[in-house]
mmCIF file of C-alpha atoms in Angstrom:
data_model
loop_
_atom_site.group_PDB
_atom_site.id
_atom_site.type_symbol
_atom_site.label_atom_id
_atom_site.label_comp_id
_atom_site.label_asym_id
_atom_site.label_seq_id
_atom_site.Cartn_x
_atom_site.Cartn_y
_atom_site.Cartn_z
ATOM 1 C CA PRO Q 320 143.728 90.585 88.745
ATOM 2 C CA MET Q 321 143.276 86.955 89.852
ATOM 3 C CA THR Q 322 145.673 84.158 90.701
ATOM 4 C CA THR Q 323 145.954 80.962 88.640
ATOM 5 C CA PRO Q 324 142.686 79.003 89.088
ATOM 6 C CA PRO Q 325 142.576 75.460 90.393
ATOM 7 C CA ARG Q 326 141.527 72.752 87.962
ATOM 8 C CA ALA Q 327 138.441 71.442 89.775
ATOM 9 C CA SER Q 328 135.120 73.036 88.834
ATOM 10 C CA VAL Q 329 132.608 73.873 91.554
ATOM 11 C CA PRO Q 330 128.796 73.983 91.130
ATOM 12 C CA CYS Q 331 127.407 77.528 91.088
ATOM 13 C CA LEU Q 332 124.096 78.727 92.498
ATOM 14 C CA ALA Q 333 122.632 81.792 90.794
ATOM 15 C CA VAL Q 334 121.084 83.373 93.882
ATOM 16 C CA ARG Q 335 118.208 85.784 93.287
ATOM 17 C CA SER Q 336 116.761 86.406 96.735
ATOM 18 C CA ALA Q 337 119.914 87.771 98.410
ATOM 19 C CA VAL Q 338 123.615 88.355 97.939
ATOM 20 C CA VAL Q 339 125.677 85.948 100.037
ATOM 21 C CA HIS Q 340 128.796 87.638 101.429
ATOM 22 C CA PRO Q 341 131.879 86.032 102.967
ATOM 23 C CA ARG Q 342 131.512 85.450 106.725
ATOM 24 C CA ALA Q 343 127.731 85.475 106.414
ATOM 25 C CA VAL Q 344 125.249 82.646 106.978
ATOM 26 C CA ALA Q 345 122.229 82.675 104.668
ATOM 27 C CA THR Q 346 119.125 80.497 104.420
ATOM 28 C CA LEU Q 347 117.881 80.154 100.846
ATOM 29 C CA ASP Q 348 114.927 78.455 99.190
ATOM 30 C CA ILE Q 349 116.061 76.834 95.941
ATOM 31 C CA LEU Q 350 113.296 76.433 93.365
ATOM 32 C CA ARG Q 351 114.844 76.941 89.909
ATOM 33 C CA ALA Q 352 115.845 73.903 87.875
ATOM 34 C CA GLU Q 353 119.437 74.989 87.206
ATOM 35 C CA ASN Q 354 120.088 75.560 90.916
ATOM 36 C CA LEU Q 355 118.485 72.256 91.890
ATOM 37 C CA ALA Q 356 120.738 70.583 89.329
ATOM 38 C CA ALA Q 357 123.766 72.289 90.910
ATOM 39 C CA LEU Q 358 122.766 70.895 94.305
ATOM 40 C CA ALA Q 359 122.295 67.453 92.779
ATOM 41 C CA ALA Q 360 125.865 67.683 91.433
ATOM 42 C CA HIS Q 361 127.233 68.637 94.848
ATOM 43 C CA PRO Q 362 129.277 65.678 96.174
ATOM 44 C CA GLY Q 363 128.314 66.310 99.791
ATOM 45 C CA GLY Q 364 130.490 66.641 102.866
ATOM 46 C CA ASP Q 365 132.629 69.773 103.072
ATOM 47 C CA ALA Q 366 132.744 70.239 99.296
ATOM 48 C CA PRO Q 367 132.036 73.898 98.446
ATOM 49 C CA VAL Q 368 129.507 75.598 96.216
ATOM 50 C CA ILE Q 369 129.694 79.087 94.786
ATOM 51 C CA ALA Q 370 126.848 81.572 95.360
ATOM 52 C CA VAL Q 371 126.838 84.013 92.450
ATOM 53 C CA PRO Q 372 124.737 87.204 92.118
ATOM 54 C CA LEU Q 373 122.927 87.979 88.878
ATOM 55 C CA ARG Q 374 123.446 90.960 86.643
ATOM 56 C CA GLU Q 375 119.671 91.339 86.257
ATOM 57 C CA LEU Q 376 116.773 89.557 87.937
ATOM 58 C CA LEU Q 377 115.328 87.840 84.861
ATOM 59 C CA ASP Q 378 112.682 85.110 84.744
ATOM 60 C CA ALA Q 379 114.448 83.213 81.968
ATOM 61 C CA PRO Q 380 116.692 80.202 82.780
ATOM 62 C CA THR Q 381 120.037 81.400 84.084
ATOM 63 C CA ARG Q 382 122.908 81.282 81.621
ATOM 64 C CA PRO Q 383 126.602 82.146 82.200
ATOM 65 C CA GLU Q 384 126.146 85.611 80.701
ATOM 66 C CA HIS Q 385 123.421 86.395 83.256
ATOM 67 C CA VAL Q 386 125.677 86.233 86.331
ATOM 68 C CA LEU Q 387 128.490 88.446 87.577
ATOM 69 C CA GLY Q 388 132.119 87.394 87.457
ATOM 70 C CA VAL Q 389 132.658 87.266 91.219
ATOM 71 C CA GLY Q 390 130.907 85.073 93.779
ATOM 72 C CA THR Q 391 131.225 83.696 97.287
ATOM 73 C CA LEU Q 392 132.736 80.293 97.971
ATOM 74 C CA CYS Q 393 130.367 78.665 100.492
ATOM 75 C CA ARG Q 394 130.053 75.651 102.718
ATOM 76 C CA LEU Q 395 126.718 73.857 102.552
ATOM 77 C CA LEU Q 396 125.735 73.611 106.217
ATOM 78 C CA ASP Q 397 122.280 72.138 105.879
ATOM 79 C CA ARG Q 398 119.848 70.956 103.226
ATOM 80 C CA LEU Q 399 116.140 70.213 103.532
ATOM 81 C CA ARG Q 400 114.104 68.737 100.689
ATOM 82 C CA LEU Q 401 110.573 70.131 100.641
ATOM 83 C CA PRO Q 402 107.414 68.362 99.432
ATOM 84 C CA ASP Q 403 107.077 70.580 96.351
ATOM 85 C CA GLY Q 404 110.483 69.483 95.051
ATOM 86 C CA SER Q 405 112.329 72.622 96.154
ATOM 87 C CA GLN Q 406 115.106 72.645 98.742
ATOM 88 C CA ARG Q 407 115.912 74.882 101.694
ATOM 89 C CA ILE Q 408 119.631 75.227 102.267
ATOM 90 C CA VAL Q 409 121.897 77.040 104.688
ATOM 91 C CA LEU Q 410 125.114 78.483 103.274
ATOM 92 C CA GLN Q 411 128.142 79.798 105.135
ATOM 93 C CA GLY Q 412 130.165 82.297 103.138
ATOM 94 C CA LEU Q 413 133.869 81.469 103.195
ATOM 95 C CA ALA Q 414 135.690 83.682 100.714
ATOM 96 C CA ARG Q 415 135.271 85.990 97.732
ATOM 97 C CA VAL Q 416 136.368 84.262 94.522
ATOM 98 C CA GLY Q 417 136.577 85.000 90.858
ATOM 99 C CA LEU Q 418 134.950 82.661 88.367
ATOM 100 C CA ASP Q 419 137.252 81.133 85.773
ATOM 101 C CA GLY Q 420 135.871 78.937 83.007
ATOM 102 C CA LEU Q 421 132.289 79.782 83.939
ATOM 103 C CA GLY Q 422 129.871 77.744 81.844
ATOM 104 C CA MET Q 423 127.139 75.128 81.771
ATOM 105 C CA GLN Q 424 128.109 71.713 83.070
ATOM 106 C CA GLY Q 425 125.126 69.645 82.120
ATOM 107 C CA ASP Q 426 122.053 71.472 83.453
ATOM 108 C CA HIS Q 427 123.832 73.721 85.952
ATOM 109 C CA LEU Q 428 126.444 76.456 86.141
ATOM 110 C CA ALA Q 429 129.993 75.587 87.202
ATOM 111 C CA ALA Q 430 133.273 77.485 87.435
ATOM 112 C CA GLN Q 431 136.770 77.232 88.822
ATOM 113 C CA PRO Q 432 137.123 79.495 91.905
ATOM 114 C CA VAL Q 433 139.991 81.984 91.796
ATOM 115 C CA PRO Q 434 141.141 83.243 95.229
ATOM 116 C CA GLU Q 435 141.119 86.974 95.936
ATOM 117 C CA LEU Q 436 144.510 88.684 95.863
ATOM 118 C CA PRO Q 437 145.761 90.654 98.896
ATOM 119 C CA SER Q 438 144.873 94.327 99.010
ATOM 120 C CA GLN Q 439 147.343 96.867 97.663
ATOM 121 C CA ALA Q 440 146.019 99.651 99.923
ATOM 122 C CA THR Q 441 148.255 100.879 102.739
ATOM 123 C CA PRO Q 442 147.376 99.830 106.311
ATOM 124 C CA ALA Q 443 147.005 103.483 107.318
ATOM 125 C CA ALA Q 444 144.464 104.135 104.565
ATOM 126 C CA LEU Q 445 142.497 101.024 105.462
ATOM 127 C CA GLU Q 446 142.534 101.933 109.170
ATOM 128 C CA GLU Q 447 141.134 105.376 108.358
ATOM 129 C CA LEU Q 448 138.320 103.843 106.299
ATOM 130 C CA VAL Q 449 137.506 101.326 109.036
ATOM 131 C CA SER Q 450 137.351 104.094 111.656
ATOM 132 C CA ARG Q 451 135.041 106.187 109.514
ATOM 133 C CA ALA Q 452 132.769 103.198 108.880
ATOM 134 C CA LEU Q 453 132.584 102.471 112.615
ATOM 135 C CA GLU Q 454 131.528 106.060 113.333
ATOM 136 C CA LEU Q 455 128.738 105.832 110.782
ATOM 137 C CA VAL Q 456 127.584 102.433 112.079
ATOM 138 C CA GLU Q 457 127.277 103.810 115.612
ATOM 139 C CA GLU Q 458 125.228 106.724 114.298
ATOM 140 C CA LEU Q 459 123.029 104.444 112.201
ATOM 141 C CA VAL Q 460 122.319 102.098 115.104
ATOM 142 C CA GLY Q 461 120.921 105.044 117.049
ATOM 143 C CA LEU Q 462 118.617 106.021 114.174
ATOM 144 C CA ASP Q 463 117.378 102.770 112.633
ATOM 145 C CA PRO Q 464 115.840 100.055 114.841
ATOM 146 C CA ARG Q 465 116.539 97.438 112.157
ATOM 147 C CA TYR Q 466 120.200 97.486 113.181
ATOM 148 C CA SER Q 467 121.204 95.775 116.405
ATOM 149 C CA ALA Q 468 122.990 97.726 119.117
ATOM 150 C CA GLU Q 469 125.524 94.876 119.180
ATOM 151 C CA LEU Q 470 126.655 95.551 115.611
ATOM 152 C CA PRO Q 471 129.337 98.166 116.469
ATOM 153 C CA ARG Q 472 130.827 95.889 119.142
ATOM 154 C CA LEU Q 473 130.829 92.957 116.714
ATOM 155 C CA LEU Q 474 132.608 94.994 114.061
ATOM 156 C CA VAL Q 475 135.205 96.278 116.534
ATOM 157 C CA LEU Q 476 136.349 92.675 117.062
ATOM 158 C CA HIS Q 477 137.471 92.653 113.392
ATOM 159 C CA ARG Q 478 138.943 96.141 113.341
ATOM 160 C CA GLU Q 479 142.476 94.794 112.781
ATOM 161 C CA GLU Q 480 141.274 92.775 109.759
ATOM 162 C CA PRO Q 481 139.886 95.274 107.246
ATOM 163 C CA GLY Q 482 138.867 92.544 104.809
ATOM 164 C CA ALA Q 483 136.851 90.635 107.396
ATOM 165 C CA PHE Q 484 135.482 93.926 108.729
ATOM 166 C CA GLY Q 485 134.253 94.954 105.281
ATOM 167 C CA ASP Q 486 132.660 91.588 104.521
ATOM 168 C CA LEU Q 487 130.887 91.444 107.873
ATOM 169 C CA LEU Q 488 129.624 95.005 107.462
ATOM 170 C CA ALA Q 489 128.389 94.317 103.926
ATOM 171 C CA SER Q 490 126.476 91.264 105.114
ATOM 172 C CA ARG Q 491 124.662 93.303 107.810
ATOM 173 C CA LEU Q 492 123.640 96.273 105.666
ATOM 174 C CA HIS Q 493 120.013 96.504 104.522
ATOM 175 C CA ALA Q 494 121.122 97.403 101.010
ATOM 176 C CA THR Q 495 119.359 96.743 97.722
ATOM 177 C CA TYR Q 496 120.298 93.664 95.726
ATOM 178 C CA ALA Q 497 122.277 95.749 93.223
ATOM 179 C CA ASP Q 498 124.182 97.681 95.915
ATOM 180 C CA SER Q 499 124.945 94.495 97.841
ATOM 181 C CA ALA Q 500 126.207 92.817 94.650
ATOM 182 C CA ARG Q 501 128.433 95.838 93.993
ATOM 183 C CA LEU Q 502 129.990 95.427 97.430
ATOM 184 C CA LEU Q 503 130.640 91.752 96.771
ATOM 185 C CA THR Q 504 132.119 92.116 93.307
ATOM 186 C CA GLU Q 505 134.466 95.025 94.124
ATOM 187 C CA LEU Q 506 137.893 93.365 94.348
ATOM 188 C CA ASP Q 507 139.829 96.382 95.658
ATOM 189 C CA LEU Q 508 139.470 96.376 99.461
ATOM 190 C CA GLY Q 509 139.918 100.121 99.837
ATOM 191 C CA ARG Q 510 137.278 100.825 97.233
ATOM 192 C CA ARG Q 511 135.006 98.225 98.821
ATOM 193 C CA LEU Q 512 135.229 99.932 102.203
ATOM 194 C CA GLN Q 513 134.515 103.281 100.537
ATOM 195 C CA LEU Q 514 131.390 101.820 98.904
ATOM 196 C CA ALA Q 515 130.272 100.529 102.310
ATOM 197 C CA ILE Q 516 130.769 104.010 103.795
ATOM 198 C CA GLU Q 517 128.674 105.546 101.024
ATOM 199 C CA GLU Q 518 125.922 102.992 101.644
ATOM 200 C CA LEU Q 519 126.022 103.785 105.371
ATOM 201 C CA ALA Q 520 125.664 107.483 104.599
ATOM 202 C CA ARG Q 521 122.607 106.765 102.435
ATOM 203 C CA GLU Q 522 121.080 104.613 105.159
ATOM 204 C CA ILE Q 523 121.616 107.391 107.703
ATOM 205 C CA ALA Q 524 119.989 109.953 105.393
ATOM 206 C CA ARG Q 525 116.992 107.669 104.845
ATOM 207 C CA SER Q 526 116.677 107.003 108.573
ATOM 208 C CA ARG Q 527 116.769 110.704 109.397
ATOM 209 C CA ALA Q 528 114.116 111.476 106.797
ATOM 210 C CA SER Q 529 111.941 108.612 108.043
ATOM 211 C CA ARG Q 530 112.286 109.742 111.652
ATOM 212 C CA ALA Q 531 111.469 113.356 110.751
ATOM 213 C CA LEU Q 532 108.357 112.202 108.888
ATOM 214 C CA ALA Q 533 107.303 109.999 111.802
ATOM 215 C CA ASP Q 534 107.779 112.921 114.201
ATOM 216 C CA ARG Q 535 105.593 115.164 112.031
ATOM 217 C CA VAL Q 536 102.878 112.539 111.795
ATOM 218 C CA GLN Q 537 103.003 111.988 115.555
ATOM 219 C CA GLU Q 538 102.853 115.724 116.219
ATOM 220 C CA ARG Q 539 99.876 116.083 113.900
ATOM 221 C CA ALA Q 540 98.098 113.213 115.655
ATOM 222 C CA ARG Q 541 98.894 114.761 119.049
ATOM 223 C CA ARG Q 542 97.496 118.121 117.952
ATOM 224 C CA GLY Q 543 94.351 116.433 116.623
ATOM 225 C CA TRP Q 544 93.846 114.628 119.909
ATOM 226 C CA LEU Q 545 94.343 117.853 121.852
ATOM 227 C CA ARG Q 546 91.829 119.651 119.624
ATOM 228 C CA GLU Q 547 89.264 116.933 120.286
ATOM 229 C CA GLN Q 548 89.867 117.204 124.007
ATOM 230 C CA LEU Q 549 89.601 120.997 123.851
ATOM 231 C CA ALA Q 550 86.346 120.798 121.902
ATOM 232 C CA ALA Q 551 84.927 118.347 124.469
ATOM 233 C CA ILE Q 552 85.909 120.614 127.372
ATOM 234 C CA GLN Q 553 84.489 123.690 125.643
ATOM 235 C CA GLY Q 554 81.271 121.789 124.980
ATOM 236 C CA GLU Q 555 80.950 120.888 128.653
ATOM 237 C CA LEU Q 556 81.590 124.510 129.614
ATOM 238 C CA GLY Q 557 79.067 125.768 127.079
ATOM 239 C CA GLU Q 558 81.735 127.580 125.072
ATOM 240 C CA ASP Q 559 82.053 127.554 121.294
ATOM 241 C CA ASP Q 560 85.177 126.407 119.516
ATOM 242 C CA PRO Q 561 86.867 129.552 118.049
ATOM 243 C CA LEU Q 562 87.610 127.706 114.804
ATOM 244 C CA GLU Q 563 84.009 126.567 114.499
ATOM 245 C CA VAL Q 564 82.831 130.131 115.166
ATOM 246 C CA GLU Q 565 85.132 131.425 112.408
ATOM 247 C CA ARG Q 566 83.894 128.838 109.903
ATOM 248 C CA ARG Q 567 80.283 129.580 110.778
ATOM 249 C CA GLU Q 568 80.863 133.310 110.230
ATOM 250 C CA LEU Q 569 82.453 132.622 106.851
ATOM 251 C CA ALA Q 570 79.476 130.477 105.852
ATOM 252 C CA GLU Q 571 77.088 133.252 106.877
ATOM 253 C CA ARG Q 572 79.067 135.799 104.839
ATOM 254 C CA ILE Q 573 78.927 133.538 101.801
ATOM 255 C CA ASP Q 574 75.145 133.274 102.175
ATOM 256 C CA SER Q 575 74.697 137.028 102.657
ATOM 257 C CA VAL Q 576 76.800 138.256 99.689
ATOM 258 C CA ALA Q 577 75.118 138.569 96.289
ATOM 259 C CA LEU Q 578 77.329 136.046 94.527
ATOM 260 C CA PRO Q 579 76.877 134.620 91.043
ATOM 261 C CA PRO Q 580 76.216 130.832 91.125
ATOM 262 C CA PRO Q 581 79.751 129.788 89.962
ATOM 263 C CA ALA Q 582 81.403 131.969 92.619
ATOM 264 C CA ARG Q 583 79.066 130.671 95.332
ATOM 265 C CA ARG Q 584 79.825 127.052 94.416
ATOM 266 C CA ARG Q 585 83.567 127.732 94.439
ATOM 267 C CA LEU Q 586 83.471 129.498 97.813
ATOM 268 C CA THR Q 587 81.355 126.730 99.322
ATOM 269 C CA ARG Q 588 83.837 124.125 98.088
ATOM 270 C CA GLU Q 589 86.818 126.058 99.467
ATOM 271 C CA LEU Q 590 85.080 126.441 102.838
ATOM 272 C CA ALA Q 591 84.504 122.681 102.964
ATOM 273 C CA GLN Q 592 88.226 122.161 102.354
ATOM 274 C CA LEU Q 593 89.010 124.654 105.113
ATOM 275 C CA VAL Q 594 86.861 122.628 107.530
ATOM 276 C CA ARG Q 595 88.855 119.475 106.687
ATOM 277 C CA ALA Q 596 92.276 121.185 106.765
ATOM 278 C CA THR Q 597 94.536 120.995 109.810
ATOM 279 C CA PRO Q 598 94.190 124.206 111.885
ATOM 280 C CA GLY Q 599 97.336 126.291 111.773
ATOM 281 C CA SER Q 600 98.635 124.571 108.637
ATOM 282 C CA ALA Q 601 99.781 126.407 105.529
ATOM 283 C CA GLU Q 602 96.834 124.982 103.594
ATOM 284 C CA ALA Q 603 94.344 126.323 106.147
ATOM 285 C CA GLY Q 604 95.958 129.768 106.006
ATOM 286 C CA ARG Q 605 95.850 129.817 102.212
ATOM 287 C CA LEU Q 606 92.191 128.748 102.077
ATOM 288 C CA ARG Q 607 91.141 131.278 104.722
ATOM 289 C CA SER Q 608 92.958 134.132 102.954
ATOM 290 C CA TRP Q 609 91.435 133.232 99.600
ATOM 291 C CA ILE Q 610 87.884 133.035 100.985
ATOM 292 C CA GLU Q 611 88.208 136.374 102.782
ATOM 293 C CA TRP Q 612 89.714 137.992 99.672
ATOM 294 C CA ALA Q 613 86.892 136.658 97.470
ATOM 295 C CA LEU Q 614 84.228 137.885 99.877
ATOM 296 C CA GLU Q 615 85.725 141.389 99.911
ATOM 297 C CA LEU Q 616 85.318 141.783 96.153
ATOM 298 C CA PRO Q 617 82.559 144.280 95.136
ATOM 299 C CA TRP Q 618 80.110 141.648 93.909
ATOM 300 C CA ASP Q 619 77.189 144.087 94.261
ATOM 301 C CA ARG Q 620 78.818 146.606 91.883
ATOM 302 C CA ARG Q 621 79.345 144.328 88.893
ATOM 303 C CA VAL Q 622 78.948 145.839 85.399
ATOM 304 C CA ALA Q 623 75.674 144.723 83.910
ATOM 305 C CA SER Q 624 75.839 142.496 80.850
ATOM 306 C CA GLY Q 625 75.759 144.543 77.650
ATOM 307 C CA GLU Q 626 76.661 147.799 79.426
ATOM 308 C CA PRO Q 627 79.462 149.650 77.536
ATOM 309 C CA LEU Q 628 82.823 149.434 79.261
ATOM 310 C CA ASP Q 629 84.801 152.673 79.486
ATOM 311 C CA PHE Q 630 88.441 151.601 79.136
ATOM 312 C CA GLU Q 631 89.685 155.111 79.913
ATOM 313 C CA GLN Q 632 87.806 154.944 83.201
ATOM 314 C CA VAL Q 633 89.378 151.536 83.879
ATOM 315 C CA MET Q 634 92.892 152.890 83.246
ATOM 316 C CA ALA Q 635 92.176 155.926 85.418
ATOM 317 C CA ALA Q 636 91.038 153.675 88.275
ATOM 318 C CA LEU Q 637 94.146 151.542 87.917
ATOM 319 C CA ASP Q 638 96.444 154.585 87.817
ATOM 320 C CA SER Q 639 94.840 156.022 90.931
ATOM 321 C CA SER Q 640 95.304 152.800 92.926
ATOM 322 C CA HIS Q 641 98.677 151.542 91.572
ATOM 323 C CA THR Q 642 101.809 153.408 90.573
ATOM 324 C CA GLY Q 643 103.714 152.018 87.589
ATOM 325 C CA LEU Q 644 102.986 148.406 86.651
ATOM 326 C CA VAL Q 645 102.289 149.431 83.049
ATOM 327 C CA ASP Q 646 102.522 145.874 81.701
ATOM 328 C CA VAL Q 647 100.114 144.593 84.340
ATOM 329 C CA LYS Q 648 97.593 147.350 83.615
ATOM 330 C CA ASN Q 649 97.790 146.699 79.885
ATOM 331 C CA ARG Q 650 97.220 142.990 80.478
ATOM 332 C CA ILE Q 651 94.088 143.763 82.530
ATOM 333 C CA THR Q 652 92.634 145.979 79.818
ATOM 334 C CA GLU Q 653 93.431 143.344 77.169
ATOM 335 C CA PHE Q 654 91.582 140.758 79.224
ATOM 336 C CA LEU Q 655 88.554 143.044 79.565
ATOM 337 C CA ALA Q 656 88.619 143.817 75.843
ATOM 338 C CA VAL Q 657 88.591 140.115 74.931
ATOM 339 C CA GLN Q 658 85.775 139.552 77.368
ATOM 340 C CA ARG Q 659 83.884 142.476 75.808
ATOM 341 C CA LEU Q 660 84.306 141.146 72.253
ATOM 342 C CA HIS Q 661 83.584 137.460 72.912
ATOM 343 C CA GLY Q 662 81.201 137.784 75.812
ATOM 344 C CA ALA Q 663 83.467 135.622 78.040
ATOM 345 C CA ALA Q 664 87.139 134.934 78.672
ATOM 346 C CA ARG Q 665 88.532 131.524 79.416
ATOM 347 C CA GLY Q 666 90.561 131.084 82.559
ATOM 348 C CA THR Q 667 90.656 133.085 85.748
ATOM 349 C CA VAL Q 668 94.391 133.751 86.087
ATOM 350 C CA LEU Q 669 95.941 136.730 84.339
ATOM 351 C CA CYS Q 670 99.587 136.281 83.388
#
């Protein structure tokens, strides 16, 4: 709910680049015709303007239906006309206001500002929300270098004014345009503080994930550097790198086994991937296990093409090596039967 609006209309700026919050100072570049017209209609001096966020960031000319119903009453601190016809302005956010009678006044938006009503939340509830927000801000400052270490001390100065505290916090958050607009347009102070707390929690989660990723990347780089140093030392001592010895042995085994051309190409490709993989990683372990498993297959005892396949002998061999697994055994014999009938079977994975 809003109070009765004053009669005077105020020019409105549909701000796309940022959401201007009360108690914030923002520098904006004004390029769009409707906003330049609003500045032209500004009488100068201490007369206010209203910075209004958009519902969607559209390229079309801004109309009343494109903006939200709540904005920030601002003082125009400075204005610089640029050679290309645009203007650079500095706005100081004064108060959150509703927009009554929003419409086009000539070529620009204008509305009657409606002051925000006092909060209906209890002081105890607001104090609890402020305390929780302060805890999260202190944690976030320690995780994200984008936030100044002075921010908690600055917010503490407004701890007894939950409204000012919430507006100052909202102006300092690195939130998306939509999330920042949601903080501005929420008229209930308690709910607004709760939204700020939720945004802080998301920022903390993102910062933790980013730090964990950076730590993993740094650890991987450190391990790579250490491996290079170890290889250089071993080279000076005339010793072979154990990993290089292992890869060379695998290459020799691939060359020595009587492999069909497709299997040899696949093993050579997997070995090349193993050489590029990080030692000790899960990928390296998987590649090494697969190569060793493939090399242990009885390639020299393959059934010759056209030789009759004894399915009873196949089932007997399976029964002697595996107990149960009837469905699996049946699937293997089905695969062999299809291969026998068609001369080949598509795919390499039995399921």
